C-alpha cells in the first residue's frame, strides 16, 4: 500500500473534481528519467538546477573528477531527485494555491481517487457540501 496526498485548489465543486494526487514514495520515474520527468511536471526551476548540476559535473569530469567519482556523483544526484521529486510537485501545487486536504492509503492512484471521491457520499465529511454541488445534489 502506498500513501497519496490529495490537494485541491479553492472551495467549489470543480476544485474537488480537479484534485491532484501525489504519491508519497520514491519516484522511480524521476530517478531514471530525471529531466523528462521534471519537464513533464513543468518544474522548470528544478530542471534548470538539474541541468546546471550536470553541466558542472561534466566540466569537472573532463578536468579533475575521476570517472568513478563522476558516476558516484551522478548516481547521488539522481537518487536525490528520486527522493525529492514528489516534494517538488507538492511545493509547486502549494505555490499554485492548492492545499492538502487528505492523505489516503491505497495500492494504486486509481484506487486512491476512488476512495477519496467515495468519501463524499457520507454527509458528515468536511468537504461533502462541496462534492454535493459537483454531483448535482441539493445544497443546504
PDB file of N, CA and C in Angstrom, residues 11-18 117 120 127-139:
ATOM      1  N   UNK A  11     -12.598  26.241  -3.192  1.00  0.00           N
ATOM      2  CA  UNK A  11     -13.624  25.594  -2.382  1.00  0.00           C
ATOM      3  C   UNK A  11     -14.827  25.119  -3.179  1.00  0.00           C
ATOM      4  N   UNK A  12     -14.858  25.351  -4.452  1.00  0.00           N
ATOM      5  CA  UNK A  12     -16.026  24.979  -5.243  1.00  0.00           C
ATOM      6  C   UNK A  12     -16.030  23.520  -5.640  1.00  0.00           C
ATOM      7  N   UNK A  13     -17.143  23.076  -6.208  1.00  0.00           N
ATOM      8  CA  UNK A  13     -17.256  21.684  -6.653  1.00  0.00           C
ATOM      9  C   UNK A  13     -16.217  21.316  -7.708  1.00  0.00           C
ATOM     10  N   UNK A  14     -15.875  22.272  -8.566  1.00  0.00           N
ATOM     11  CA  UNK A  14     -14.890  21.998  -9.608  1.00  0.00           C
ATOM     12  C   UNK A  14     -13.524  21.711  -9.001  1.00  0.00           C
ATOM     13  N   UNK A  15     -13.207  22.340  -7.857  1.00  0.00           N
ATOM     14  CA  UNK A  15     -11.900  22.114  -7.232  1.00  0.00           C
ATOM     15  C   UNK A  15     -11.762  20.673  -6.759  1.00  0.00           C
ATOM     16  N   UNK A  16     -12.845  20.086  -6.282  1.00  0.00           N
ATOM     17  CA  UNK A  16     -12.796  18.687  -5.856  1.00  0.00           C
ATOM     18  C   UNK A  16     -12.634  17.785  -7.070  1.00  0.00           C
ATOM     19  N   UNK A  17     -13.324  18.115  -8.143  1.00  0.00           N
ATOM     20  CA  UNK A  17     -13.230  17.305  -9.358  1.00  0.00           C
ATOM     21  C   UNK A  17     -11.827  17.352  -9.953  1.00  0.00           C
ATOM     22  N   UNK A  18     -11.090  18.441  -9.714  1.00  0.00           N
ATOM     23  CA  UNK A  18      -9.739  18.595 -10.256  1.00  0.00           C
ATOM     24  C   UNK A  18      -8.672  18.376  -9.185  1.00  0.00           C
ATOM     25  N   UNK A 117     -13.105  10.132  -3.615  1.00  0.00           N
ATOM     26  CA  UNK A 117     -14.404  10.603  -4.076  1.00  0.00           C
ATOM     27  C   UNK A 117     -15.557   9.843  -3.421  1.00  0.00           C
ATOM     28  N   UNK A 120     -17.226  11.349  -0.209  1.00  0.00           N
ATOM     29  CA  UNK A 120     -18.206  12.423  -0.295  1.00  0.00           C
ATOM     30  C   UNK A 120     -19.633  11.919  -0.227  1.00  0.00           C
ATOM     31  N   UNK A 127     -15.820  17.984   3.417  1.00  0.00           N
ATOM     32  CA  UNK A 127     -15.938  18.518   2.065  1.00  0.00           C
ATOM     33  C   UNK A 127     -17.203  18.034   1.369  1.00  0.00           C
ATOM     34  N   UNK A 128     -18.118  17.404   2.102  1.00  0.00           N
ATOM     35  CA  UNK A 128     -19.315  16.834   1.490  1.00  0.00           C
ATOM     36  C   UNK A 128     -20.169  17.904   0.825  1.00  0.00           C
ATOM     37  N   UNK A 129     -20.257  19.089   1.408  1.00  0.00           N
ATOM     38  CA  UNK A 129     -21.067  20.144   0.813  1.00  0.00           C
ATOM     39  C   UNK A 129     -20.498  20.584  -0.534  1.00  0.00           C
ATOM     40  N   UNK A 130     -19.193  20.539  -0.687  1.00  0.00           N
ATOM     41  CA  UNK A 130     -18.568  20.883  -1.963  1.00  0.00           C
ATOM     42  C   UNK A 130     -18.895  19.808  -2.990  1.00  0.00           C
ATOM     43  N   UNK A 131     -18.769  18.546  -2.584  1.00  0.00           N
ATOM     44  CA  UNK A 131     -18.989  17.438  -3.509  1.00  0.00           C
ATOM     45  C   UNK A 131     -20.449  17.333  -3.924  1.00  0.00           C
ATOM     46  N   UNK A 132     -21.378  17.666  -3.033  1.00  0.00           N
ATOM     47  CA  UNK A 132     -22.785  17.555  -3.395  1.00  0.00           C
ATOM     48  C   UNK A 132     -23.110  18.488  -4.550  1.00  0.00           C
ATOM     49  N   UNK A 133     -22.483  19.645  -4.589  1.00  0.00           N
ATOM     50  CA  UNK A 133     -22.660  20.549  -5.722  1.00  0.00           C
ATOM     51  C   UNK A 133     -22.069  19.973  -6.987  1.00  0.00           C
ATOM     52  N   UNK A 134     -20.962  19.235  -6.863  1.00  0.00           N
ATOM     53  CA  UNK A 134     -20.307  18.638  -8.026  1.00  0.00           C
ATOM     54  C   UNK A 134     -21.164  17.524  -8.616  1.00  0.00           C
ATOM     55  N   UNK A 135     -21.910  16.809  -7.754  1.00  0.00           N
ATOM     56  CA  UNK A 135     -22.747  15.707  -8.233  1.00  0.00           C
ATOM     57  C   UNK A 135     -24.137  16.194  -8.624  1.00  0.00           C
ATOM     58  N   UNK A 136     -24.416  17.464  -8.386  1.00  0.00           N
ATOM     59  CA  UNK A 136     -25.731  17.983  -8.725  1.00  0.00           C
ATOM     60  C   UNK A 136     -26.736  17.764  -7.620  1.00  0.00           C
ATOM     61  N   UNK A 137     -26.278  17.444  -6.416  1.00  0.00           N
ATOM     62  CA  UNK A 137     -27.167  17.233  -5.287  1.00  0.00           C
ATOM     63  C   UNK A 137     -27.684  18.544  -4.739  1.00  0.00           C
ATOM     64  N   UNK A 138     -28.660  18.440  -3.851  1.00  0.00           N
ATOM     65  CA  UNK A 138     -29.246  19.635  -3.243  1.00  0.00           C
ATOM     66  C   UNK A 138     -28.290  20.234  -2.235  1.00  0.00           C
ATOM     67  N   UNK A 139     -28.174  21.552  -2.276  1.00  0.00           N
ATOM     68  CA  UNK A 139     -27.315  22.245  -1.312  1.00  0.00           C
ATOM     69  C   UNK A 139     -28.175  22.735  -0.166  1.00  0.00           C
TER      70      UNK A 139
END
